[in-house]
Tab-separated table of C-alpha atoms in Angstrom:
chain	number	residue	atom	x	y	z
P	1	MET	CA	-15.251	56.602	30.089
P	2	THR	CA	-16.665	53.028	28.977
P	3	PRO	CA	-18.293	51.513	31.405
P	4	ARG	CA	-16.048	47.638	32.977
P	5	ARG	CA	-18.350	44.761	31.562
P	6	ARG	CA	-19.645	42.622	34.171
P	7	ARG	CA	-17.493	39.547	34.930
P	8	SER	CA	-20.260	36.397	34.421
P	9	THR	CA	-19.859	33.809	36.935
P	10	GLY	CA	-21.264	31.374	34.422
P	11	ARG	CA	-24.197	29.969	36.811
P	12	GLY	CA	-26.133	30.542	33.556
P	13	ARG	CA	-24.924	28.522	31.633
P	14	ARG	CA	-24.436	26.009	34.375
P	15	ASP	CA	-28.087	25.991	34.927
P	16	GLN	CA	-28.990	25.124	31.062
P	17	ARG	CA	-26.825	21.977	31.529
P	18	ASN	CA	-28.171	18.676	31.269
P	19	GLU	CA	-28.670	16.349	34.385
P	20	ALA	CA	-25.832	14.530	33.909
P	21	ALA	CA	-23.508	17.497	33.752
P	22	ARG	CA	-25.335	18.581	36.471
P	23	LEU	CA	-24.692	15.672	38.900
P	24	THR	CA	-21.229	15.560	37.416
P	25	ASP	CA	-21.022	19.306	38.700
P	26	GLU	CA	-21.845	18.193	42.291
P	27	LEU	CA	-19.030	15.517	42.322
P	28	LEU	CA	-16.570	18.201	40.670
P	29	ASP	CA	-17.768	20.176	43.909
P	30	ALA	CA	-16.942	17.351	46.196
P	31	GLY	CA	-13.543	17.170	45.288
P	32	PHE	CA	-13.691	14.513	42.818
P	33	ASN	CA	-12.107	15.162	38.746
P	34	LYS	CA	-13.425	14.282	35.451
P	35	LYS	CA	-10.834	11.398	35.685
P	36	GLN	CA	-12.321	9.947	38.401
P	37	VAL	CA	-15.879	10.167	37.373
P	38	GLY	CA	-14.818	8.690	34.487
P	39	GLU	CA	-13.988	5.710	36.495
P	40	ILE	CA	-16.438	5.444	38.673
P	41	LEU	CA	-18.504	5.062	35.859
P	42	GLY	CA	-16.294	2.258	34.175
P	43	ARG	CA	-16.044	5.210	31.094
P	44	ASN	CA	-13.398	7.046	29.131
P	45	PRO	CA	-12.772	10.359	30.615
P	46	SER	CA	-13.762	12.260	27.351
P	47	LEU	CA	-17.437	10.684	27.738
P	48	VAL	CA	-17.510	12.944	31.157
P	49	SER	CA	-16.526	15.915	29.066
P	50	GLN	CA	-19.128	15.420	26.887
P	51	PHE	CA	-21.332	15.224	29.325
P	52	PHE	CA	-21.119	19.332	29.370
P	53	THR	CA	-19.773	19.481	25.381
P	54	LYS	CA	-22.566	17.655	23.605
P	55	ASN	CA	-25.465	16.884	26.046
P	56	LYS	CA	-24.568	13.452	26.364
P	57	GLY	CA	-25.075	11.028	29.739
P	58	ALA	CA	-28.654	10.431	29.810
P	59	SER	CA	-27.954	6.932	30.296
P	60	MET	CA	-25.389	7.525	33.511
P	61	VAL	CA	-27.819	9.608	35.572
P	62	GLU	CA	-29.254	7.146	37.531
P	63	ALA	CA	-25.883	5.922	37.945
P	64	LEU	CA	-24.749	9.194	39.147
P	65	ARG	CA	-27.865	10.726	41.080
P	66	ALA	CA	-26.635	7.337	43.618
P	67	VAL	CA	-22.663	8.576	43.935
P	68	VAL	CA	-23.654	11.977	44.412
P	69	GLN	CA	-26.435	10.669	47.244
P	70	GLU	CA	-24.005	8.482	48.517
P	71	VAL	CA	-21.518	11.111	49.007
P	72	GLN	CA	-23.278	13.561	50.352
P	73	THR	CA	-24.517	11.465	52.937
P	74	GLY	CA	-21.052	10.824	54.108
P	75	GLY	CA	-21.137	7.284	52.688
P	76	PRO	CA	-17.898	5.635	50.855
P	77	ARG	CA	-15.575	8.098	48.658
P	78	ASP	CA	-12.989	5.575	47.561
P	79	ILE	CA	-13.278	4.721	43.936
P	80	ALA	CA	-13.404	1.068	44.153
P	81	SER	CA	-16.900	1.557	46.418
P	82	LEU	CA	-18.376	4.215	44.323
P	83	LYS	CA	-17.608	2.100	41.159
P	84	ALA	CA	-19.659	-0.940	42.279
P	85	LEU	CA	-22.351	1.425	43.380
P	86	ALA	CA	-23.131	2.880	40.364
P	87	ALA	CA	-22.614	-0.537	37.922
P	88	GLY	CA	-26.096	-1.166	39.946
P	89	HIS	CA	-27.038	1.834	38.192
P	90	VAL	CA	-25.830	2.512	34.412
P	91	GLN	CA	-28.513	1.639	32.235
P	92	PRO	CA	-27.221	0.075	28.517
P	93	ARG	CA	-27.667	2.703	25.641
P	94	LEU	CA	-29.988	1.836	23.149
P	95	ASN	CA	-30.568	1.618	19.512
P	96	ARG	CA	-33.104	3.218	17.002
P	97	GLU	CA	-35.347	0.233	17.322
P	98	GLY	CA	-35.222	-0.210	21.215
P	99	TYR	CA	-32.842	-2.948	21.565
P	100	ARG	CA	-29.564	-2.979	23.489
P	101	ALA	CA	-27.402	-0.875	21.502
P	102	ARG	CA	-23.680	-2.689	20.374
P	103	VAL	CA	-20.867	-0.695	22.186
P	104	ARG	CA	-17.888	-0.473	19.674
P	105	SER	CA	-14.751	-1.246	21.578
P	106	LYS	CA	-10.498	-2.340	19.706
P	107	ARG	CA	-11.806	-5.974	20.773
P	108	GLU	CA	-9.194	-8.844	19.638
P	109	HIS	CA	-12.422	-11.145	19.026
P	110	LEU	CA	-15.484	-10.349	16.834
P	111	ARG	CA	-18.665	-11.570	15.670
P	112	ALA	CA	-21.060	-9.935	13.350
P	113	GLU	CA	-24.991	-10.697	12.885
P	114	LYS	CA	-27.178	-8.910	10.260
P	115	THR	CA	-31.133	-9.216	10.381
P	116	VAL	CA	-33.060	-11.892	8.603
P	117	LYS	CA	-35.268	-10.203	5.475
P	118	ASP	CA	-38.202	-11.633	3.747
P	119	GLU	CA	-38.853	-11.684	0.032
P	120	ARG	CA	-40.219	-8.238	0.565
P	121	GLY	CA	-37.187	-6.950	2.114
P	122	LYS	CA	-38.845	-6.613	5.564
P	123	PRO	CA	-37.281	-7.674	8.969
P	124	VAL	CA	-38.204	-11.123	10.045
P	125	ILE	CA	-39.673	-11.151	13.381
P	126	GLY	CA	-39.088	-14.135	15.949
P	127	PRO	CA	-41.123	-15.956	18.365
P	128	ASP	CA	-39.665	-13.553	20.979
P	129	GLY	CA	-41.179	-10.127	19.047
P	130	LYS	CA	-37.186	-9.382	17.862
P	131	PRO	CA	-35.786	-9.577	14.786
P	132	VAL	CA	-34.402	-12.698	13.473
P	133	LYS	CA	-30.306	-12.564	13.571
P	134	ALA	CA	-27.926	-14.376	10.851
P	135	TRP	CA	-24.502	-14.785	11.329
P	136	SER	CA	-22.944	-12.860	8.772
P	137	SER	CA	-18.964	-12.689	10.240
P	138	SER	CA	-16.255	-12.712	12.678
P	139	LEU	CA	-12.869	-11.835	12.737
P	140	ALA	CA	-10.224	-12.980	16.044
P	141	LYS	CA	-6.461	-11.681	16.342
P	142	ALA	CA	-3.935	-13.851	18.816
P	143	GLY	CA	0.024	-12.211	19.339
P	144	ARG	CA	2.704	-14.144	20.467
P	145	GLN	CA	2.015	-14.426	24.064
P	146	HIS	CA	-2.039	-15.970	22.837
P	147	ILE	CA	-0.466	-18.249	20.632
P	148	ALA	CA	2.008	-19.844	23.044
P	149	SER	CA	-1.053	-20.790	25.025
P	150	GLY	CA	-2.648	-22.094	21.908
P	151	ALA	CA	-5.053	-19.467	20.569
P	152	SER	CA	-8.386	-20.817	21.682
P	153	ARG	CA	-10.131	-17.196	20.541
P	154	LEU	CA	-9.431	-18.653	17.064
P	155	ARG	CA	-11.102	-21.268	16.746
P	156	PRO	CA	-14.618	-20.030	17.436
P	157	VAL	CA	-13.787	-18.215	14.205
P	158	VAL	CA	-13.192	-21.173	12.393
P	159	GLU	CA	-16.324	-23.209	13.928
P	160	ASP	CA	-18.659	-20.256	12.472
P	161	ALA	CA	-17.670	-20.475	9.257
P	162	ALA	CA	-17.575	-24.509	9.348
P	163	ARG	CA	-21.290	-23.975	10.706
P	164	TYR	CA	-22.849	-21.676	9.314
P	165	GLY	CA	-20.928	-22.668	5.156
P	166	GLY	CA	-18.641	-19.908	4.870
P	167	LYS	CA	-15.148	-18.679	3.742
P	168	ILE	CA	-11.821	-17.887	5.631
P	169	ALA	CA	-8.858	-15.852	5.013
P	170	PHE	CA	-6.041	-15.039	7.098
P	171	THR	CA	-3.301	-12.760	8.273
P	172	VAL	CA	0.578	-14.257	9.399
P	173	ARG	CA	3.010	-12.266	10.606
P	174	ALA	CA	6.220	-14.381	10.690
P	175	ARG	CA	9.920	-13.327	10.750
P	176	ARG	CA	10.213	-11.466	6.928
P	177	GLY	CA	13.196	-13.535	5.421
P	178	ALA	CA	10.946	-16.747	6.340
P	179	PHE	CA	8.694	-16.125	3.547
P	180	THR	CA	9.852	-18.214	0.765
P	181	HIS	CA	8.298	-15.810	-1.735
P	182	ASP	CA	9.437	-12.210	-1.985
P	183	ALA	CA	6.531	-10.183	-1.842
P	184	GLY	CA	4.124	-9.468	-4.656
P	185	ARG	CA	5.087	-12.164	-6.721
P	186	MET	CA	1.987	-14.062	-7.958
P	187	ALA	CA	3.371	-17.465	-6.511
P	188	ASP	CA	2.578	-16.416	-3.126
P	189	SER	CA	-0.298	-14.211	-2.244
P	190	PRO	CA	-1.204	-12.678	-5.621
P	191	GLY	CA	-2.101	-8.708	-4.501
P	192	VAL	CA	0.093	-9.232	-2.019
P	193	ARG	CA	1.548	-5.887	-2.596
P	194	ARG	CA	-1.698	-4.158	-1.005
P	195	ASN	CA	-1.681	-6.584	1.749
P	196	ILE	CA	1.282	-6.794	3.092
P	197	VAL	CA	3.130	-4.835	6.486
P	198	GLN	CA	6.689	-4.644	6.957
P	199	ARG	CA	7.681	-4.471	10.948
P	200	ARG	CA	10.543	-2.605	12.662
P	201	ASP	CA	11.364	-5.663	14.672
P	202	GLY	CA	12.354	-7.961	11.454
P	203	THR	CA	8.879	-9.401	11.245
P	204	GLU	CA	6.129	-9.237	7.980
P	205	GLU	CA	2.477	-9.798	7.965
P	206	ARG	CA	0.992	-11.624	4.724
P	207	ALA	CA	-2.477	-11.970	4.124
P	208	TYR	CA	-3.640	-15.249	2.573
P	209	ALA	CA	-7.542	-15.899	0.719
P	210	ASP	CA	-8.329	-12.174	0.925
P	211	ASN	CA	-9.035	-11.528	-2.471
P	212	ARG	CA	-9.064	-7.609	-1.774
P	213	GLY	CA	-7.685	-6.721	-5.519
P	214	GLY	CA	-11.218	-8.149	-7.367
P	215	PRO	CA	-11.168	-11.285	-9.846
P	216	GLY	CA	-8.118	-12.795	-10.458
P	217	SER	CA	-6.168	-11.159	-7.444
P	218	GLY	CA	-6.422	-14.642	-5.447
P	219	GLU	CA	-8.455	-17.177	-3.670
P	220	GLU	CA	-11.553	-16.005	-2.540
P	221	GLY	CA	-11.738	-17.868	1.060
P	222	PHE	CA	-10.676	-21.047	1.817
P	223	ASP	CA	-13.841	-23.333	2.730
P	224	GLY	CA	-15.091	-22.868	6.326
P	225	ALA	CA	-15.830	-26.547	6.665
P	226	GLU	CA	-12.621	-27.959	4.824
P	227	PHE	CA	-10.500	-25.272	7.169
P	228	LYS	CA	-11.799	-26.911	10.069
P	229	ALA	CA	-10.907	-30.192	9.181
P	230	MET	CA	-7.034	-29.154	8.440
P	231	VAL	CA	-7.572	-27.665	12.134
P	232	ASP	CA	-8.994	-30.405	13.806
P	233	ALA	CA	-6.423	-32.638	12.133
P	234	ALA	CA	-3.839	-30.525	14.291
P	235	SER	CA	-5.671	-30.940	17.410
P	236	GLY	CA	-7.580	-27.778	17.059
P	237	ASP	CA	-4.380	-25.696	17.394
P	238	VAL	CA	-5.076	-23.219	14.961
P	239	THR	CA	-1.870	-21.987	14.396
P	240	ALA	CA	-0.374	-24.942	13.952
P	241	ALA	CA	-2.962	-25.649	11.098
P	242	VAL	CA	-1.879	-22.279	9.550
P	243	GLN	CA	1.737	-23.248	10.001
P	244	LYS	CA	1.640	-26.532	8.650
P	245	TRP	CA	-0.444	-25.093	5.102
P	246	LEU	CA	1.983	-22.539	4.745
P	247	VAL	CA	4.551	-25.054	4.863
P	248	ASP	CA	3.050	-27.671	2.900
P	249	ASN	CA	2.309	-24.731	0.127
P	250	ASP	CA	5.621	-23.831	0.171
P	251	ARG	CA	5.151	-20.507	1.819
P	252	ILE	CA	6.865	-20.403	4.677
P	253	GLU	CA	10.756	-22.075	5.425
P	254	PRO	CA	9.900	-25.040	8.110
P	255	GLY	CA	10.435	-24.550	11.911
P	256	THR	CA	9.123	-20.919	11.309
P	257	PRO	CA	7.476	-19.438	14.419
P	258	ILE	CA	4.541	-18.261	13.870
P	259	VAL	CA	4.123	-14.228	16.542
P	260	GLY	CA	0.863	-12.794	15.246
P	261	LEU	CA	-2.545	-14.773	13.492
P	262	GLU	CA	-5.495	-13.048	12.657
P	263	ILE	CA	-8.367	-15.428	11.093
P	264	ARG	CA	-11.092	-14.033	9.414
P	265	ALA	CA	-14.829	-15.440	8.400
P	266	TRP	CA	-17.882	-14.352	6.651
P	267	MET	CA	-20.928	-15.379	4.805
P	268	PRO	CA	-20.354	-15.666	1.081
P	269	LYS	CA	-22.774	-13.241	-0.677
P	270	GLU	CA	-25.513	-15.189	-2.363
P	271	ASP	CA	-25.584	-14.744	-6.654
């Protein structure tokens, strides 16, 4: 008779876990779950699972250690108190150069910079010992509610383009029947078939000055300074400026409300 295989206790695997996973185990044993641990750390619960599966969490060790100590010594166990405690111990993730890494997120406003390089292609180092950065692009989105309140997050994108000599393109969302030209007509935004989104709620998105289709597919960005002058003439209201441009250039029916707007700015490549 074949002897029965002894059931593993899993202790060997637990002993091989990294420090973040080991400390998380302490909290799990104390009655918390992974979702709660994620809330305490201010991170998504999926990251907590990666402590165990992908050996991540090195930047969370100090925070986890502080929380475990608080729990084991009989301190407050509510999530809000433990989250406040952990916030002071979470260490930022660093990139290969040793600087704080950028956190990826679905934000409504983004600004990118690139490292300035010398004639030999090496990074230019500033007085602080860090590589010199220069603006390269900006993007901001505004929905119906934000537009109604003035869409203030759109202005920095326009100001970046004007300050650094950049270009601007935008995508506007409005009622489908309000556009004066059929989608894809050369009189509107050439190549718009590739830059159009029709929504189920009866609205439509159209991109202007994007030029994604290459030469001959549309204007390659509005001049940043000229676009800012247009916004200034509209008392700083980017949505009102875009709406006026659409009406003046026979793109949309007068009085049509804009329910969504995305402004993109970038630094043109040097020839």
